[in-house]
Tab-separated table of C-alpha atoms in Angstrom:
chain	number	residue	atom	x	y	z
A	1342	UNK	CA	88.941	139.041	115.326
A	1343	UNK	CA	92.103	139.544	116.748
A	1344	UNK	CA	92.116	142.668	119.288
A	1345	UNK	CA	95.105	145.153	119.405
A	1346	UNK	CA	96.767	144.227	122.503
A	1347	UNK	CA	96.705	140.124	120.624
A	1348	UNK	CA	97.762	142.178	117.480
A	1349	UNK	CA	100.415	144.032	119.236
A	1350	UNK	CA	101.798	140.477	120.347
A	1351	UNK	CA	101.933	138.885	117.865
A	1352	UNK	CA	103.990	141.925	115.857
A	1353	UNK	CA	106.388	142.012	119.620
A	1354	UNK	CA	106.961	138.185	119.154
A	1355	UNK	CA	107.503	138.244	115.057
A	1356	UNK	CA	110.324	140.817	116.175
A	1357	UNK	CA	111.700	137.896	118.201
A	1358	UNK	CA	111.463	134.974	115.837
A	1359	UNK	CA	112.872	135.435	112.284
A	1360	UNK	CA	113.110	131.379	111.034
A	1361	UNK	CA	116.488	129.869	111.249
A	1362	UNK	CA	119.402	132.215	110.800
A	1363	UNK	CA	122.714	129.886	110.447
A	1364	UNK	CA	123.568	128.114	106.948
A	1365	UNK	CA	122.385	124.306	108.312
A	1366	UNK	CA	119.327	125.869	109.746
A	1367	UNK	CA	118.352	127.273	106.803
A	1368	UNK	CA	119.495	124.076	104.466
A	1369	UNK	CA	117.281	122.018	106.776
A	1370	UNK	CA	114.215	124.083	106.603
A	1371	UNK	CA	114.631	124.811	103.084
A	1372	UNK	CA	113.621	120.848	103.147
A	1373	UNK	CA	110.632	121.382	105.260
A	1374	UNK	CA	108.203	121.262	102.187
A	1375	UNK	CA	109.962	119.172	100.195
A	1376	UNK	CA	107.674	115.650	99.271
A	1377	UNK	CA	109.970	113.843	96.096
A	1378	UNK	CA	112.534	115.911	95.388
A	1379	UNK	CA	111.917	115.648	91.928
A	1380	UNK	CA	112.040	119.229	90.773
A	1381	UNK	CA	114.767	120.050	93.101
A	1382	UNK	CA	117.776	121.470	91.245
A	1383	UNK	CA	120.215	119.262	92.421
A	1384	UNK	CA	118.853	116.559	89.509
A	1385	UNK	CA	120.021	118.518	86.980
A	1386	UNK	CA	123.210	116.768	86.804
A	1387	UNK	CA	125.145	116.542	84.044
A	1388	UNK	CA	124.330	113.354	82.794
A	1389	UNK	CA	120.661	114.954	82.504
A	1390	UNK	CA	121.550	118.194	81.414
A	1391	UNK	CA	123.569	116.185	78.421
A	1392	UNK	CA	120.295	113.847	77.486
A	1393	UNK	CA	118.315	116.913	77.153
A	1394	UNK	CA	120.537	118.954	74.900
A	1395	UNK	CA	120.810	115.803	72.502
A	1396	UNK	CA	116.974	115.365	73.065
A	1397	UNK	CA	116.544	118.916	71.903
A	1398	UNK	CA	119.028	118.885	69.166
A	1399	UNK	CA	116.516	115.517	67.930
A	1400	UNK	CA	113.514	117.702	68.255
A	1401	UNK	CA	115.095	120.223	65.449
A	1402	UNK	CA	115.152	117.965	62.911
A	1403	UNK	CA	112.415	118.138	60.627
A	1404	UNK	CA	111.579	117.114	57.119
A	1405	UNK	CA	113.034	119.925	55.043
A	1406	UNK	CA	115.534	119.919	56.818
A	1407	UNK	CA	114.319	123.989	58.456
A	1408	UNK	CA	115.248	124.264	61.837
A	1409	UNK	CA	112.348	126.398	62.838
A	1410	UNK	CA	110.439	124.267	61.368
A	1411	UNK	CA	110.609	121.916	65.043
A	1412	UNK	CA	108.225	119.117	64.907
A	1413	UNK	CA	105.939	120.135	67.901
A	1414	UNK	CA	105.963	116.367	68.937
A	1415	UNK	CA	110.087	115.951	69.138
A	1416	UNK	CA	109.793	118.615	71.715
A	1417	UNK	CA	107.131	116.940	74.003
A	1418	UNK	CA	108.751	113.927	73.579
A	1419	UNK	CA	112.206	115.783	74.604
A	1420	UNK	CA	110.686	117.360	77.120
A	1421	UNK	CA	108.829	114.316	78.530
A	1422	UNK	CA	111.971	112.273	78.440
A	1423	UNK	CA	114.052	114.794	80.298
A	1424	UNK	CA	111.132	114.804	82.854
A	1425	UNK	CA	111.276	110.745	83.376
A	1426	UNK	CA	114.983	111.220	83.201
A	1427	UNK	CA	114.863	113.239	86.397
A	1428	UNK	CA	111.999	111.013	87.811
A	1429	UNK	CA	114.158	108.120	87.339
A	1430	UNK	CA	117.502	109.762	88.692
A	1431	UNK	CA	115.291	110.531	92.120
A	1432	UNK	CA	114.178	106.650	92.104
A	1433	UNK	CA	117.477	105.042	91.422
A	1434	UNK	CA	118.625	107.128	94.499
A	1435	UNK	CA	115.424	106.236	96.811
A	1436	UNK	CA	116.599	102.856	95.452
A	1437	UNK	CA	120.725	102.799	96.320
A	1438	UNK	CA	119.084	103.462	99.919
A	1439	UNK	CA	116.349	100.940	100.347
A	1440	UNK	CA	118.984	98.715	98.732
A	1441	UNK	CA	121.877	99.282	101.002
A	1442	UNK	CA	119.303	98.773	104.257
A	1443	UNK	CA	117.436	95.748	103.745
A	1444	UNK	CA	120.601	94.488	102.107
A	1445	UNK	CA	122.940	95.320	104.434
A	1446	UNK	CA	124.096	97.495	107.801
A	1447	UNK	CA	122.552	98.649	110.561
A	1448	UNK	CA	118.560	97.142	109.872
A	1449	UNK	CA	120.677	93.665	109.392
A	1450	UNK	CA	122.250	93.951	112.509
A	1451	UNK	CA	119.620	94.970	114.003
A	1452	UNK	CA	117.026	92.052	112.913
A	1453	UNK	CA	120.277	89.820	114.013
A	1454	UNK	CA	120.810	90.771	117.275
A	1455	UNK	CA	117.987	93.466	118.158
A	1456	UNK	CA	119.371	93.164	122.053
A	1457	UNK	CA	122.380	92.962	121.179
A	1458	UNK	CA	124.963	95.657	122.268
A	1459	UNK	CA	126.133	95.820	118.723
A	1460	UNK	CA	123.565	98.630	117.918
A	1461	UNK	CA	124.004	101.223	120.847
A	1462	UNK	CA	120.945	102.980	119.284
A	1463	UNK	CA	118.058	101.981	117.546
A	1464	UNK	CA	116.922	103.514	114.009
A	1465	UNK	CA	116.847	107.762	114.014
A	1466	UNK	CA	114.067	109.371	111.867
A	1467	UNK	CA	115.383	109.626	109.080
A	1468	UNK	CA	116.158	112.837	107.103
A	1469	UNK	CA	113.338	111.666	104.129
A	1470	UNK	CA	110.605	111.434	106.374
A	1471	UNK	CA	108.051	114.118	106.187
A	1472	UNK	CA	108.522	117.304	108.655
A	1473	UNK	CA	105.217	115.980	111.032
A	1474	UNK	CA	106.420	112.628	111.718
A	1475	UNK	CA	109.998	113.831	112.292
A	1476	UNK	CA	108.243	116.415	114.658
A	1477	UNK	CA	106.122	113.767	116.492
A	1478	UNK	CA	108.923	111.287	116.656
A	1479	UNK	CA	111.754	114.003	118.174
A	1480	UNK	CA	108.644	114.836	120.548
A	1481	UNK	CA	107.926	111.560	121.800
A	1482	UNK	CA	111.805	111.068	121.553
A	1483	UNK	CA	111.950	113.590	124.802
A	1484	UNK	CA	109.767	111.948	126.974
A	1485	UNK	CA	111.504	109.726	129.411
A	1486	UNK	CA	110.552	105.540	129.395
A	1487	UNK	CA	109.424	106.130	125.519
A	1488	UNK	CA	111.914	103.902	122.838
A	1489	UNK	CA	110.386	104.899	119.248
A	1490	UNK	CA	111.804	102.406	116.558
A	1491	UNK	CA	110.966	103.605	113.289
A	1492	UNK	CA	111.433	101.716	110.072
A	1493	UNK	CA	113.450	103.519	107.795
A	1494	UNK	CA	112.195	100.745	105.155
A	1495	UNK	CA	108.291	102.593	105.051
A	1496	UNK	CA	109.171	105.955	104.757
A	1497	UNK	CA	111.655	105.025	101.598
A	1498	UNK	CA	108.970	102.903	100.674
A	1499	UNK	CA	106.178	105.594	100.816
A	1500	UNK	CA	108.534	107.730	98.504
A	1501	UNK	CA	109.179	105.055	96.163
A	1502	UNK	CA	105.242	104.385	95.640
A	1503	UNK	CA	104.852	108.336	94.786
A	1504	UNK	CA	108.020	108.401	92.380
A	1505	UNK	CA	106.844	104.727	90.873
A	1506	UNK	CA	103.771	106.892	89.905
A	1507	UNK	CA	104.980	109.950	88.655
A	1508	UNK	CA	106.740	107.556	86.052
A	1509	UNK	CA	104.194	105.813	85.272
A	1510	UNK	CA	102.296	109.065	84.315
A	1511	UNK	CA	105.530	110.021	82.738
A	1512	UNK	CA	105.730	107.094	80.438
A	1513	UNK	CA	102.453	107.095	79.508
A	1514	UNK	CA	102.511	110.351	78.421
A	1515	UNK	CA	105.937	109.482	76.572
A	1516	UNK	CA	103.915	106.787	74.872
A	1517	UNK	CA	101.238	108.584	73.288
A	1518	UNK	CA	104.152	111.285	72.298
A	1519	UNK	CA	105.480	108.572	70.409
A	1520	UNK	CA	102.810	107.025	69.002
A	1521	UNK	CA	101.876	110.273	67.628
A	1522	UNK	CA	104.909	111.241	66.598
A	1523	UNK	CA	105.687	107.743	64.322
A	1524	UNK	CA	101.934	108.530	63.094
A	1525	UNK	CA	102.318	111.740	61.808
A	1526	UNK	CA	105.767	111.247	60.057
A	1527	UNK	CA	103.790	107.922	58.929
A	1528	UNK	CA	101.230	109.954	57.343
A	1529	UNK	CA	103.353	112.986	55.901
A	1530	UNK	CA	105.199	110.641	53.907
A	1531	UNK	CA	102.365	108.910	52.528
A	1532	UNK	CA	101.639	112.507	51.087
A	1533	UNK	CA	104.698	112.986	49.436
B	1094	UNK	CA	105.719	68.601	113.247
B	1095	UNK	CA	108.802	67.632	111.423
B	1096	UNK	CA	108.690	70.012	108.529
B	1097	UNK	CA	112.960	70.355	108.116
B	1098	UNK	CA	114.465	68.937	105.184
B	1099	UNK	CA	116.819	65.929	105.152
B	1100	UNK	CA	119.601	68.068	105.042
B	1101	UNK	CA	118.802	70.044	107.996
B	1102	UNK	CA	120.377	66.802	109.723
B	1103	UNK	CA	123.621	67.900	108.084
B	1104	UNK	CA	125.290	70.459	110.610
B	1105	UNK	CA	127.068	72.250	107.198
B	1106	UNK	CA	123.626	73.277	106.010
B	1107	UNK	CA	122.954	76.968	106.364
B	1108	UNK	CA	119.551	78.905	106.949
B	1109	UNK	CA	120.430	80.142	102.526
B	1110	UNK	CA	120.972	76.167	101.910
B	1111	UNK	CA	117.354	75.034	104.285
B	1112	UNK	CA	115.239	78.099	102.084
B	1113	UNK	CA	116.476	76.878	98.659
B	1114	UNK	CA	115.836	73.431	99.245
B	1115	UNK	CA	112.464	73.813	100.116
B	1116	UNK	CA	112.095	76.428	97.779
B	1117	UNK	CA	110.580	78.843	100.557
B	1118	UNK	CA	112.752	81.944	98.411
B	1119	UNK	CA	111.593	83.560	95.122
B	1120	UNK	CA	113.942	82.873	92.365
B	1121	UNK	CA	117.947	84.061	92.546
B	1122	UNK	CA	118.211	87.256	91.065
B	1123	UNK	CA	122.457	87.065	91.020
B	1124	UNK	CA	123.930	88.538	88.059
B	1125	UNK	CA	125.848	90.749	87.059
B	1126	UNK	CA	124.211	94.098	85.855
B	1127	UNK	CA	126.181	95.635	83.350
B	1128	UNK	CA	127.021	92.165	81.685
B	1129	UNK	CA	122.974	92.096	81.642
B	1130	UNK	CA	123.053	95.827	80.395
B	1131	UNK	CA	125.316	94.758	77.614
B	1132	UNK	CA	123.466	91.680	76.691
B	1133	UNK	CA	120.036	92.982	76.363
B	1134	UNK	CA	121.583	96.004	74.551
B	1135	UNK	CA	123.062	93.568	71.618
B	1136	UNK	CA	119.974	91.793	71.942
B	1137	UNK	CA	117.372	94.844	70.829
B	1138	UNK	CA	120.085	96.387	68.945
B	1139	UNK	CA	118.413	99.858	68.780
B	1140	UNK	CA	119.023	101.434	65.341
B	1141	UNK	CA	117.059	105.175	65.942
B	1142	UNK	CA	117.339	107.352	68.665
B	1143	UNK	CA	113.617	106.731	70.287
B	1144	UNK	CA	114.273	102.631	69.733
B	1145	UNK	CA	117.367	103.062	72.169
B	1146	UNK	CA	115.075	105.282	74.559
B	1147	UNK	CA	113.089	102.527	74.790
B	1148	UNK	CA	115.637	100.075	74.915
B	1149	UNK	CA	117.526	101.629	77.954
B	1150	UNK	CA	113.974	101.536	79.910
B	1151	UNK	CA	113.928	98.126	79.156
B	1152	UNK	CA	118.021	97.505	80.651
B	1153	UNK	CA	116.131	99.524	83.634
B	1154	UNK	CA	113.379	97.367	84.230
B	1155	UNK	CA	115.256	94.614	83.827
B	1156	UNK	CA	117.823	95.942	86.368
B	1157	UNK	CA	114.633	97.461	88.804
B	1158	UNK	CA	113.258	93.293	88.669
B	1159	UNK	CA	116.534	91.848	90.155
B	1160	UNK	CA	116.643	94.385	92.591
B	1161	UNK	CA	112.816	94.075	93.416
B	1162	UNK	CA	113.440	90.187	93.520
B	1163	UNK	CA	116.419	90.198	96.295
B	1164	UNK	CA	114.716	92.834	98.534
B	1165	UNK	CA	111.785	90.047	98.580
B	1166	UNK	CA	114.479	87.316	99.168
B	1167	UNK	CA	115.877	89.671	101.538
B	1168	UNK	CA	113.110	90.717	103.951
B	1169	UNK	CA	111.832	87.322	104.076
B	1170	UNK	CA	115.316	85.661	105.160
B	1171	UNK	CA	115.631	88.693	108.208
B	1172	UNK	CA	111.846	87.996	109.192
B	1173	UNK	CA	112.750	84.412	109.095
B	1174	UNK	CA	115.661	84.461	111.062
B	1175	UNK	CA	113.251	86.294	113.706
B	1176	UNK	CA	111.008	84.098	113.821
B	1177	UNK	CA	113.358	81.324	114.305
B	1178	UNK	CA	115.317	83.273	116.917
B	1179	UNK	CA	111.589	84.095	118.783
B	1180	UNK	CA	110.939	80.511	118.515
B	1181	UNK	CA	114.689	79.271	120.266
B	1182	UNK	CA	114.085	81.530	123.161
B	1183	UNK	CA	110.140	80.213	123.290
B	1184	UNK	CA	111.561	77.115	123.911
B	1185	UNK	CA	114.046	77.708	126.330
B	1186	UNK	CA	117.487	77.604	124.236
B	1187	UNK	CA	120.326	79.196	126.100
B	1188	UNK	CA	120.797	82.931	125.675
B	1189	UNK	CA	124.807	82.533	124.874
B	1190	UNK	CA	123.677	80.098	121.863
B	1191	UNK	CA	121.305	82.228	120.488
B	1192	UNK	CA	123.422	85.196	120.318
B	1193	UNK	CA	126.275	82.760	118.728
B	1194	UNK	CA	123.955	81.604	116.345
B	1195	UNK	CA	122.943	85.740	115.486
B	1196	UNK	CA	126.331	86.219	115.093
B	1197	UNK	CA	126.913	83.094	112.543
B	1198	UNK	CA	123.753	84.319	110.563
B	1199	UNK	CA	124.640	87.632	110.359
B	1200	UNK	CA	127.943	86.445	109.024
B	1201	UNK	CA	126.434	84.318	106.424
B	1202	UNK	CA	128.113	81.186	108.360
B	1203	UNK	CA	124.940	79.824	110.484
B	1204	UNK	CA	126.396	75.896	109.766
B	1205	UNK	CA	124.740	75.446	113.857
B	1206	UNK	CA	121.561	76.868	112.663
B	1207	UNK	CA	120.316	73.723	110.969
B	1208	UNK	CA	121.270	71.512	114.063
B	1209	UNK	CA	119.539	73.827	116.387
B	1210	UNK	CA	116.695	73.885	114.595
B	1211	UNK	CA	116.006	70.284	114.581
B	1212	UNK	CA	117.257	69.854	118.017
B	1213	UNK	CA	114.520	72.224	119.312
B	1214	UNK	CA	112.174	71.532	116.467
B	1215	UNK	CA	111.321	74.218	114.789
B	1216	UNK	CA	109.632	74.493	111.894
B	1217	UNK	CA	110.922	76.569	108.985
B	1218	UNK	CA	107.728	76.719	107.256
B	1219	UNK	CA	105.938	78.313	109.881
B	1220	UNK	CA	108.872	80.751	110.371
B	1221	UNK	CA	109.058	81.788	106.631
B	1222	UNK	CA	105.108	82.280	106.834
B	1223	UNK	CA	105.065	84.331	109.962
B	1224	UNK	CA	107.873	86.199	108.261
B	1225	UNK	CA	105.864	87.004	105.249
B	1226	UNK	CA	102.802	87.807	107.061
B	1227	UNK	CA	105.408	90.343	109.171
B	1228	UNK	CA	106.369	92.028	106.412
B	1229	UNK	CA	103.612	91.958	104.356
B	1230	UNK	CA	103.619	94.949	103.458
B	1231	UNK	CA	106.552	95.511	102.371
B	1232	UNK	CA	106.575	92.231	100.190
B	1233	UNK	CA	102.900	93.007	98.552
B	1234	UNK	CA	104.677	96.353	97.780
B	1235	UNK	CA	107.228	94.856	95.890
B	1236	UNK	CA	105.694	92.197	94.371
B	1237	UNK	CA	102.318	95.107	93.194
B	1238	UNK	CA	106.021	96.605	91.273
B	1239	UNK	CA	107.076	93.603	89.939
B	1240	UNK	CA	103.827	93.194	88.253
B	1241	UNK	CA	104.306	96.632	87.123
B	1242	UNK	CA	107.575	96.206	85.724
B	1243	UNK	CA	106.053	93.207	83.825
B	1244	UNK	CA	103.337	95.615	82.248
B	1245	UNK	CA	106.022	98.277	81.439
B	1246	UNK	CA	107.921	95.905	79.739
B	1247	UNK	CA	105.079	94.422	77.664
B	1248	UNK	CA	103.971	97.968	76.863
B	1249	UNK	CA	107.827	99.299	75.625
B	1250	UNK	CA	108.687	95.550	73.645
B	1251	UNK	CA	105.146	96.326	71.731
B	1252	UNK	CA	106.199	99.803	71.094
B	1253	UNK	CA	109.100	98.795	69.973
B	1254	UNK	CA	107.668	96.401	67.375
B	1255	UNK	CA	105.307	98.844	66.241
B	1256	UNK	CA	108.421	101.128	65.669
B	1257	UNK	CA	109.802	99.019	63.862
B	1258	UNK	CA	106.933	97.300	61.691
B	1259	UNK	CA	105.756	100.938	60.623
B	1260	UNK	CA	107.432	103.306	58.882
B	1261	UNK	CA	110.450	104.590	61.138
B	1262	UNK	CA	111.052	108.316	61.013
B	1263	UNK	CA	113.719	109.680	59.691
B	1264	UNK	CA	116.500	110.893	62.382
B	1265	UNK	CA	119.673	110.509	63.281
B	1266	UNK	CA	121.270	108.365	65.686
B	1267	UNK	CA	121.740	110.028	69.088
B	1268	UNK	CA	124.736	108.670	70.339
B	1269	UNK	CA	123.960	107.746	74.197
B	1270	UNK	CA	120.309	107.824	75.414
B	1271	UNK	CA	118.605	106.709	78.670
């Protein structure tokens, strides 16, 4: 239990400290929590937003032809594919950058000449990795006669092997969707 | 411990030209994309909106393989230039050739690679299996996806089929999906 001088503090020092004020500090904590960036709004671009209104305009059509009549599996499925949509817009990105290091710039310089003068600086933390290893690194960053090399290839690799399984979920669940879906209309026009 | 090809004797032959001849590289994966986009596309020749879903996954897996494939081809030509560069300066080449020979690698040129090589005997096997043992990880990632992309593949082609064998339902064309 805290006593009231401790509690007194702590409400004196909260008066001090009120998170970052200016626009980048803000942006870059705003990222603090952040661990795909599939959800984050910025996916909904318009290529996306365009799949899922043609998705949903599918999903209306139903036998006779009633729109509220929605087939409840056309929506799943729309709603699944918009889902991997977004999943896969994330992974093509994680991609373009795993791509354009291994294939080219500063890590092939670097594995060419890693002495060399070329590369005045070795490999930052880079902006994807998570908030405690960006902490540690800037930390041990500061302390004199310490040279931390990390490899940007890992963490873009770590975030590939979480957005590799989201789709896989993704697709499965797309799979059954359509399974059931080419089922059901299989069995409602046996009936008629 | 003369593991070099013949034409490592050649002083033309590049680090690319030494890999591919002793087929130390996975498969080239060089192609052009869209022309594969276009091809699979007429291939499957989706007729309903959910066959093209499925048929765009399949342009992207197809597309996510070739790039899988080079990063491989990649990571294992850096680690064995490494190797190969730890191995000159283990045996006491000079400093100013090395960093020539970086520089001629980096390019893509490396035609004194070869000759320095065999002049100070190194063998490209071992450097191509240190190299994959250095990035291991990395490598057993991207194979573990390949396999994956194999099994998503399999599982989309049978879907597919079954699409089309059974009784298709009865939409509309979208006009662009994927």
């Amino acid at each position: 239990m805290a006593t009231a001088r401790q509690i007194a503090a702590n409400r004196a020092n909260a008066q001090r400290s009120t998170g970052p004020r200016s626009e980048a500090g803000r942006k870059a904590s705003s990222r603090n929590a952040r661990v795909s960036g599939v959800s984050s709004q910025g996916l909904w671009d318009a290529e996306t937003i365009a799949l899922i209104d043609r998705l949903e305009a599918l999903s209306r059509v139903s036998p006779t032809g009633d729109m509220a009549d929605a087939p409840l599996q056309a929506c799943e499925i729309a709603q699944s594919e918009a889902w991997l949509a977004r999943i896969r817009a994330r992974l093509r990105e994680v991609d373009d950058r795993i791509e354009k290091l291994i294939t080219t710039g500063d890590f092939k310089r670097l594995v060419a000449d890693p002495d060399g003068e070329a590369v005045p600086q070795r490999f930052g933390v880079p902006v994807a990795a998570p908030v405690a290893v960006r902490k540690t690194a800037q930390r041990l960053l500061m302390e004199p006669g310490i040279a931390v090399v990390l490899d940007p290839v890992a963490f873009l690799l770590r975030e590939r092997a979480l957005l590799t399984r989201y789709r896989k979920e993704a697709e499965s669940a797309r799979r059954h969707q359509l399974r059931g879906w080419t089922l059901e209309r299989g069995e409602r026009d046996d009936e008629e | 411990m003369k593991i070099i090809g013949k034409k490592a004797a050649s002083e033309t032959v590049t680090l690319d030209d030494l890999l591919r001849t002793l087929h130390l590289l996975p498969d080239d994966p060089a192609g052009d994309t869209t022309q594969l986009a276009s091809a699979l596309m007429a291939d499957l020749a989706p007729k309903s909106a959910f066959e093209k879903i499925i048929a765009a996954n399949l342009v992207d897996i197809e597309i996510e393989r070739q790039r899988l494939k080079r990063w491989i081809r990649e990571l294992i030509r850096d680690g064995t230039w490494c190797r190969i560069r730890t191995g000159l300066r283990s045996k006491h080449a000079p400093e100013t050739s090395i960093k020539l020979l970086a520089a001629e690698w980096a390019s893509g040129e490396g035609q004194g690679l070869a000759a320095a090589i065999q002049e100070h005997r190194i063998s490209i096997n071992h450097a191509v299996a240190h190299a994959r043992s250095d990035r291991a990880a990395e490598i057993r990632a991207f194979e573990s996806d390949l396999r994956n992309c194999e099994q998503r593949r399999r599982h989309l082609l049978r879907d597919l089929k079954t699409m089309r064998d059974e009784r298709r339902p009865a939409i509309p064309d979208a006009e662009v999906v994927g």
